[in-house]
């Protein structure tokens, strides 16, 4: 099963991703986690992307697609599937993803769109900034991450709606309820 988790920063993607992967035995593929790990280890990629991530901008599609190709080929057969958390992030990535999956005769089974209000986004990110000490969770950077989401990522909602794989989940409910609603959707596919 190939599932994509889509939603603005602070929608609860990380929390729900953990539940989904545990319940459905999927590999949790978070591009953000992988990129932060590159920065922490101070690798060549890490050095290149540090200022981009800290400014809340998107890392180049080339770097991302290389990572995706590697992770997909390693993890596809090892698990019941993969949960993509934070990818694709724009239309070019979605097209490259489509092609990559086409080449291995796979398709996205479901795109979960976790939707929340803008005010709630700000409230949650401020809380996370204190709890997790993420450099890209401060107010200025948050503004640019929301802008990037609206401009670059949100057009994917229409794309996947047209492809009939989009499922909207109300992310304003409690963590438990959001999780239950996600399970209802995925039970029908699994
Ligand atoms: P996330 O943990 O998904 O919120 O990602 C944190 C940051 O990593 C983003 O603000 C981007 O700078 C970068 N990033 C994560 N995923 C992608 C992606 N698919 N394409 C480009 N940049 C990404």
PDB file of C-alpha atoms and ligand atoms in Angstrom:
ATOM      1  CA  UNK A   1       0.000   0.000   0.000  1.00  0.00           C
ATOM      2  CA  UNK A   2       1.391   3.405  -0.980  1.00  0.00           C
ATOM      3  CA  UNK A   3      -0.067   6.291   1.013  1.00  0.00           C
ATOM      4  CA  UNK A   4       0.732  10.007   0.830  1.00  0.00           C
ATOM      5  CA  UNK A   5       0.139  12.303   3.787  1.00  0.00           C
ATOM      6  CA  UNK A   6      -0.597  15.873   2.708  1.00  0.00           C
ATOM      7  CA  UNK A   7      -1.232  18.922   4.869  1.00  0.00           C
ATOM      8  CA  UNK A   8       0.158  22.258   6.063  1.00  0.00           C
ATOM      9  CA  UNK A   9       2.925  22.506   8.660  1.00  0.00           C
ATOM     10  CA  UNK A  10       1.470  21.675  12.057  1.00  0.00           C
ATOM     11  CA  UNK A  11      -1.440  19.617  10.691  1.00  0.00           C
ATOM     12  CA  UNK A  12      -0.286  16.630  12.719  1.00  0.00           C
ATOM     13  CA  UNK A  13       1.371  14.705   9.887  1.00  0.00           C
ATOM     14  CA  UNK A  14       4.246  13.419  12.040  1.00  0.00           C
ATOM     15  CA  UNK A  15       1.968  12.200  14.852  1.00  0.00           C
ATOM     16  CA  UNK A  16      -0.508  10.522  12.512  1.00  0.00           C
ATOM     17  CA  UNK A  17       2.285   9.062  10.382  1.00  0.00           C
ATOM     18  CA  UNK A  18       3.578   7.145  13.392  1.00  0.00           C
ATOM     19  CA  UNK A  19       0.104   5.696  14.122  1.00  0.00           C
ATOM     20  CA  UNK A  20      -0.525   4.778  10.492  1.00  0.00           C
ATOM     21  CA  UNK A  21       2.833   3.051  10.072  1.00  0.00           C
ATOM     22  CA  UNK A  22       2.354   1.061  13.247  1.00  0.00           C
ATOM     23  CA  UNK A  23      -1.233   0.029  12.416  1.00  0.00           C
ATOM     24  CA  UNK A  24      -0.631  -0.871   8.764  1.00  0.00           C
ATOM     25  CA  UNK A  25       3.044  -1.916   8.902  1.00  0.00           C
ATOM     26  CA  UNK A  26       4.163   0.767   6.495  1.00  0.00           C
ATOM     27  CA  UNK A  27       7.643   2.242   6.244  1.00  0.00           C
ATOM     28  CA  UNK A  28       7.556   5.854   7.501  1.00  0.00           C
ATOM     29  CA  UNK A  29       9.297   7.928   4.865  1.00  0.00           C
ATOM     30  CA  UNK A  30       9.609  11.510   6.084  1.00  0.00           C
ATOM     31  CA  UNK A  31      11.685  13.624   3.693  1.00  0.00           C
ATOM     32  CA  UNK A  32      11.952  16.283   6.430  1.00  0.00           C
ATOM     33  CA  UNK A  33      13.458  13.768   8.901  1.00  0.00           C
ATOM     34  CA  UNK A  34      15.954  12.529   6.315  1.00  0.00           C
ATOM     35  CA  UNK A  35      17.008  16.073   5.430  1.00  0.00           C
ATOM     36  CA  UNK A  36      17.365  17.083   9.100  1.00  0.00           C
ATOM     37  CA  UNK A  37      19.513  13.991   9.612  1.00  0.00           C
ATOM     38  CA  UNK A  38      21.792  15.058   6.719  1.00  0.00           C
ATOM     39  CA  UNK A  39      22.202  18.452   8.406  1.00  0.00           C
ATOM     40  CA  UNK A  40      22.926  16.886  11.780  1.00  0.00           C
ATOM     41  CA  UNK A  41      25.598  14.643  10.269  1.00  0.00           C
ATOM     42  CA  UNK A  42      27.019  17.607   8.355  1.00  0.00           C
ATOM     43  CA  UNK A  43      27.124  15.650   5.063  1.00  0.00           C
ATOM     44  CA  UNK A  44      27.657  17.314   1.652  1.00  0.00           C
ATOM     45  CA  UNK A  45      23.873  17.383   1.145  1.00  0.00           C
ATOM     46  CA  UNK A  46      23.430  18.638   4.717  1.00  0.00           C
ATOM     47  CA  UNK A  47      25.739  21.594   4.093  1.00  0.00           C
ATOM     48  CA  UNK A  48      23.897  22.482   0.884  1.00  0.00           C
ATOM     49  CA  UNK A  49      20.406  22.422   2.360  1.00  0.00           C
ATOM     50  CA  UNK A  50      20.863  23.833   5.865  1.00  0.00           C
ATOM     51  CA  UNK A  51      20.126  27.472   5.023  1.00  0.00           C
ATOM     52  CA  UNK A  52      17.218  26.489   2.726  1.00  0.00           C
ATOM     53  CA  UNK A  53      15.473  24.449   5.419  1.00  0.00           C
ATOM     54  CA  UNK A  54      16.119  27.048   8.090  1.00  0.00           C
ATOM     55  CA  UNK A  55      14.513  29.655   5.825  1.00  0.00           C
ATOM     56  CA  UNK A  56      11.432  27.478   5.313  1.00  0.00           C
ATOM     57  CA  UNK A  57      12.007  27.093   1.567  1.00  0.00           C
ATOM     58  CA  UNK A  58      11.893  23.887  -0.465  1.00  0.00           C
ATOM     59  CA  UNK A  59      15.050  21.897  -1.108  1.00  0.00           C
ATOM     60  CA  UNK A  60      15.754  21.297  -4.832  1.00  0.00           C
ATOM     61  CA  UNK A  61      13.648  18.678  -6.596  1.00  0.00           C
ATOM     62  CA  UNK A  62      16.831  16.950  -7.788  1.00  0.00           C
ATOM     63  CA  UNK A  63      18.044  16.244  -4.239  1.00  0.00           C
ATOM     64  CA  UNK A  64      14.582  15.103  -3.165  1.00  0.00           C
ATOM     65  CA  UNK A  65      13.976  12.801  -6.138  1.00  0.00           C
ATOM     66  CA  UNK A  66      17.366  11.127  -5.618  1.00  0.00           C
ATOM     67  CA  UNK A  67      16.440  10.420  -2.001  1.00  0.00           C
ATOM     68  CA  UNK A  68      12.987   9.144  -2.983  1.00  0.00           C
ATOM     69  CA  UNK A  69      14.364   6.758  -5.626  1.00  0.00           C
ATOM     70  CA  UNK A  70      16.773   5.280  -3.113  1.00  0.00           C
ATOM     71  CA  UNK A  71      14.262   4.936  -0.268  1.00  0.00           C
ATOM     72  CA  UNK A  72      11.532   3.460  -2.476  1.00  0.00           C
ATOM     73  CA  UNK A  73      13.815   0.827  -3.988  1.00  0.00           C
ATOM     74  CA  UNK A  74      15.144  -0.226  -0.568  1.00  0.00           C
ATOM     75  CA  UNK A  75      11.852  -0.284   1.348  1.00  0.00           C
ATOM     76  CA  UNK A  76       9.128  -1.262  -1.071  1.00  0.00           C
ATOM     77  CA  UNK A  77       9.428  -5.003  -0.599  1.00  0.00           C
ATOM     78  CA  UNK A  78      10.477  -4.986   3.050  1.00  0.00           C
ATOM     79  CA  UNK A  79       7.159  -3.682   4.397  1.00  0.00           C
ATOM     80  CA  UNK A  80       3.449  -3.705   3.682  1.00  0.00           C
ATOM     81  CA  UNK A  81       4.147  -0.476   1.793  1.00  0.00           C
ATOM     82  CA  UNK A  82       5.354   3.075   2.334  1.00  0.00           C
ATOM     83  CA  UNK A  83       3.843   6.166   3.902  1.00  0.00           C
ATOM     84  CA  UNK A  84       5.124   9.328   2.229  1.00  0.00           C
ATOM     85  CA  UNK A  85       5.174  12.132   4.794  1.00  0.00           C
ATOM     86  CA  UNK A  86       6.227  15.457   3.263  1.00  0.00           C
ATOM     87  CA  UNK A  87       6.564  14.261  -0.322  1.00  0.00           C
ATOM     88  CA  UNK A  88       5.541  15.242  -2.960  1.00  0.00           C
ATOM     89  CA  UNK A  89       5.685  18.931  -2.118  1.00  0.00           C
ATOM     90  CA  UNK A  90       5.031  20.489  -5.545  1.00  0.00           C
ATOM     91  CA  UNK A  91       3.678  19.553  -8.979  1.00  0.00           C
ATOM     92  CA  UNK A  92       7.107  18.727 -10.457  1.00  0.00           C
ATOM     93  CA  UNK A  93       7.777  16.298  -7.613  1.00  0.00           C
ATOM     94  CA  UNK A  94       4.301  14.791  -8.101  1.00  0.00           C
ATOM     95  CA  UNK A  95       5.037  14.249 -11.801  1.00  0.00           C
ATOM     96  CA  UNK A  96       8.451  12.725 -11.109  1.00  0.00           C
ATOM     97  CA  UNK A  97       6.838  10.499  -8.467  1.00  0.00           C
ATOM     98  CA  UNK A  98       4.163   9.381 -10.926  1.00  0.00           C
ATOM     99  CA  UNK A  99       6.837   8.436 -13.457  1.00  0.00           C
ATOM    100  CA  UNK A 100       8.948   6.632 -10.866  1.00  0.00           C
ATOM    101  CA  UNK A 101       5.944   4.572  -9.728  1.00  0.00           C
ATOM    102  CA  UNK A 102       4.883   3.933 -13.308  1.00  0.00           C
ATOM    103  CA  UNK A 103       8.298   2.442 -14.050  1.00  0.00           C
ATOM    104  CA  UNK A 104       7.858  -0.109 -11.281  1.00  0.00           C
ATOM    105  CA  UNK A 105       4.170  -0.672 -12.109  1.00  0.00           C
ATOM    106  CA  UNK A 106       2.891   0.878  -8.891  1.00  0.00           C
ATOM    107  CA  UNK A 107       0.299   3.523  -8.096  1.00  0.00           C
ATOM    108  CA  UNK A 108      -0.525   5.748  -5.137  1.00  0.00           C
ATOM    109  CA  UNK A 109      -3.376   4.005  -3.292  1.00  0.00           C
ATOM    110  CA  UNK A 110      -4.462   6.949  -1.198  1.00  0.00           C
ATOM    111  CA  UNK A 111      -3.620  10.593  -0.482  1.00  0.00           C
ATOM    112  CA  UNK A 112      -4.736  11.632   3.001  1.00  0.00           C
ATOM    113  CA  UNK A 113      -5.304  15.377   3.123  1.00  0.00           C
ATOM    114  CA  UNK A 114      -5.069  16.509   6.758  1.00  0.00           C
ATOM    115  CA  UNK A 115      -6.794  19.861   6.765  1.00  0.00           C
ATOM    116  CA  UNK A 116      -6.654  22.494   9.530  1.00  0.00           C
ATOM    117  CA  UNK A 117      -7.380  26.244   9.923  1.00  0.00           C
ATOM    118  CA  UNK A 118      -4.561  28.758   9.517  1.00  0.00           C
ATOM    119  CA  UNK A 119      -4.946  30.034  13.103  1.00  0.00           C
ATOM    120  CA  UNK A 120      -4.576  26.522  14.411  1.00  0.00           C
ATOM    121  CA  UNK A 121      -1.406  26.066  12.299  1.00  0.00           C
ATOM    122  CA  UNK A 122       0.216  29.045  14.020  1.00  0.00           C
ATOM    123  CA  UNK A 123      -0.856  27.921  17.484  1.00  0.00           C
ATOM    124  CA  UNK A 124       0.454  24.387  17.010  1.00  0.00           C
ATOM    125  CA  UNK A 125       3.785  25.390  15.462  1.00  0.00           C
ATOM    126  CA  UNK A 126       4.500  27.828  18.281  1.00  0.00           C
ATOM    127  CA  UNK A 127       3.896  24.995  20.736  1.00  0.00           C
ATOM    128  CA  UNK A 128       6.162  22.645  18.748  1.00  0.00           C
ATOM    129  CA  UNK A 129       8.898  25.308  18.586  1.00  0.00           C
ATOM    130  CA  UNK A 130       9.101  25.186  22.381  1.00  0.00           C
ATOM    131  CA  UNK A 131       8.790  21.398  22.642  1.00  0.00           C
ATOM    132  CA  UNK A 132      11.118  20.252  19.835  1.00  0.00           C
ATOM    133  CA  UNK A 133      13.443  23.230  19.391  1.00  0.00           C
ATOM    134  CA  UNK A 134      13.148  23.107  15.582  1.00  0.00           C
ATOM    135  CA  UNK A 135      14.972  26.037  13.953  1.00  0.00           C
ATOM    136  CA  UNK A 136      12.332  26.312  11.215  1.00  0.00           C
ATOM    137  CA  UNK A 137       9.458  26.640  13.709  1.00  0.00           C
ATOM    138  CA  UNK A 138       9.883  30.346  14.538  1.00  0.00           C
ATOM    139  CA  UNK A 139       7.324  32.950  13.456  1.00  0.00           C
ATOM    140  CA  UNK A 140       9.172  34.438  10.436  1.00  0.00           C
ATOM    141  CA  UNK A 141      10.097  31.058   8.996  1.00  0.00           C
ATOM    142  CA  UNK A 142       6.622  29.764   9.702  1.00  0.00           C
ATOM    143  CA  UNK A 143       5.175  32.498   7.480  1.00  0.00           C
ATOM    144  CA  UNK A 144       7.349  31.392   4.593  1.00  0.00           C
ATOM    145  CA  UNK A 145       6.556  27.698   5.195  1.00  0.00           C
ATOM    146  CA  UNK A 146       2.828  28.479   5.081  1.00  0.00           C
ATOM    147  CA  UNK A 147       3.320  30.560   1.901  1.00  0.00           C
ATOM    148  CA  UNK A 148       5.301  27.741   0.292  1.00  0.00           C
ATOM    149  CA  UNK A 149       2.572  25.270   1.260  1.00  0.00           C
ATOM    150  CA  UNK A 150      -0.183  27.430  -0.218  1.00  0.00           C
ATOM    151  CA  UNK A 151       1.700  28.213  -3.455  1.00  0.00           C
ATOM    152  CA  UNK A 152       3.604  25.011  -4.133  1.00  0.00           C
ATOM    153  CA  UNK A 153       1.972  22.149  -2.257  1.00  0.00           C
ATOM    154  CA  UNK A 154      -1.748  22.892  -2.076  1.00  0.00           C
ATOM    155  CA  UNK A 155      -2.249  22.525  -5.897  1.00  0.00           C
ATOM    156  CA  UNK A 156      -1.617  18.809  -5.289  1.00  0.00           C
ATOM    157  CA  UNK A 157      -5.019  18.631  -3.591  1.00  0.00           C
ATOM    158  CA  UNK A 158      -6.769  19.303  -6.930  1.00  0.00           C
ATOM    159  CA  UNK A 159      -4.434  16.970  -8.790  1.00  0.00           C
ATOM    160  CA  UNK A 160      -5.124  14.017  -6.517  1.00  0.00           C
ATOM    161  CA  UNK A 161      -8.836  14.860  -6.332  1.00  0.00           C
ATOM    162  CA  UNK A 162      -8.946  14.503 -10.125  1.00  0.00           C
ATOM    163  CA  UNK A 163      -7.067  11.206  -9.875  1.00  0.00           C
ATOM    164  CA  UNK A 164      -9.702  10.076  -7.350  1.00  0.00           C
ATOM    165  CA  UNK A 165      -7.227   9.090  -4.651  1.00  0.00           C
ATOM    166  CA  UNK A 166      -7.738  12.065  -2.318  1.00  0.00           C
ATOM    167  CA  UNK A 167      -9.391  11.601   1.079  1.00  0.00           C
ATOM    168  CA  UNK A 168      -9.954  14.688   3.197  1.00  0.00           C
ATOM    169  CA  UNK A 169      -9.464  14.226   6.944  1.00  0.00           C
ATOM    170  CA  UNK A 170     -10.480  16.887   9.452  1.00  0.00           C
ATOM    171  CA  UNK A 171      -7.252  17.574  11.335  1.00  0.00           C
ATOM    172  CA  UNK A 172      -9.006  19.870  13.847  1.00  0.00           C
ATOM    173  CA  UNK A 173     -10.351  16.928  15.822  1.00  0.00           C
ATOM    174  CA  UNK A 174      -8.505  15.185  18.663  1.00  0.00           C
ATOM    175  CA  UNK A 175      -5.464  13.072  17.765  1.00  0.00           C
ATOM    176  CA  UNK A 176      -7.468   9.939  18.611  1.00  0.00           C
ATOM    177  CA  UNK A 177     -10.420  10.894  16.390  1.00  0.00           C
ATOM    178  CA  UNK A 178      -8.183  11.889  13.493  1.00  0.00           C
ATOM    179  CA  UNK A 179      -6.464   8.534  13.823  1.00  0.00           C
ATOM    180  CA  UNK A 180      -9.811   6.670  13.866  1.00  0.00           C
ATOM    181  CA  UNK A 181     -10.991   8.517  10.766  1.00  0.00           C
ATOM    182  CA  UNK A 182      -7.753   7.708   8.960  1.00  0.00           C
ATOM    183  CA  UNK A 183      -8.107   4.045   9.907  1.00  0.00           C
ATOM    184  CA  UNK A 184     -11.647   3.969   8.465  1.00  0.00           C
ATOM    185  CA  UNK A 185     -10.292   5.177   5.131  1.00  0.00           C
ATOM    186  CA  UNK A 186      -7.264   2.888   5.052  1.00  0.00           C
ATOM    187  CA  UNK A 187      -9.230  -0.202   6.152  1.00  0.00           C
ATOM    188  CA  UNK A 188     -11.166   0.040   2.897  1.00  0.00           C
ATOM    189  CA  UNK A 189      -7.981   0.006   0.837  1.00  0.00           C
ATOM    190  CA  UNK A 190      -5.793  -2.405   2.772  1.00  0.00           C
TER     191      UNK A 190
HETATM  192  P1  LIG B   1       8.819  18.724   7.126  1.00  0.00           P
HETATM  193  O1  LIG B   1       9.473  18.013   8.254  1.00  0.00           O
HETATM  194  O2  LIG B   1       8.108  17.798   6.165  1.00  0.00           O
HETATM  195  O3  LIG B   1       7.955  19.877   7.576  1.00  0.00           O
HETATM  196  O4  LIG B   1      10.005  19.373   6.253  1.00  0.00           O
HETATM  197  C1  LIG B   1      10.881  20.321   6.808  1.00  0.00           C
HETATM  198  C2  LIG B   1      11.600  21.060   5.696  1.00  0.00           C
HETATM  199  O5  LIG B   1      12.352  20.126   4.890  1.00  0.00           O
HETATM  200  C3  LIG B   1      10.707  21.769   4.686  1.00  0.00           C
HETATM  201  O6  LIG B   1      10.311  23.065   5.149  1.00  0.00           O
HETATM  202  C4  LIG B   1      11.611  21.852   3.476  1.00  0.00           C
HETATM  203  O7  LIG B   1      12.595  22.847   3.644  1.00  0.00           O
HETATM  204  C5  LIG B   1      12.318  20.500   3.511  1.00  0.00           C
HETATM  205  N1  LIG B   1      11.566  19.462   2.775  1.00  0.00           N
HETATM  206  C6  LIG B   1      10.931  18.374   3.299  1.00  0.00           C
HETATM  207  N2  LIG B   1      10.370  17.640   2.332  1.00  0.00           N
HETATM  208  C7  LIG B   1      10.633  18.266   1.166  1.00  0.00           C
HETATM  209  C8  LIG B   1      10.299  18.018  -0.192  1.00  0.00           C
HETATM  210  N3  LIG B   1       9.563  16.960  -0.554  1.00  0.00           N
HETATM  211  N4  LIG B   1      10.748  18.910  -1.116  1.00  0.00           N
HETATM  212  C9  LIG B   1      11.490  19.971  -0.779  1.00  0.00           C
HETATM  213  N5  LIG B   1      11.831  20.283   0.474  1.00  0.00           N
HETATM  214  C10 LIG B   1      11.414  19.440   1.448  1.00  0.00           C
END
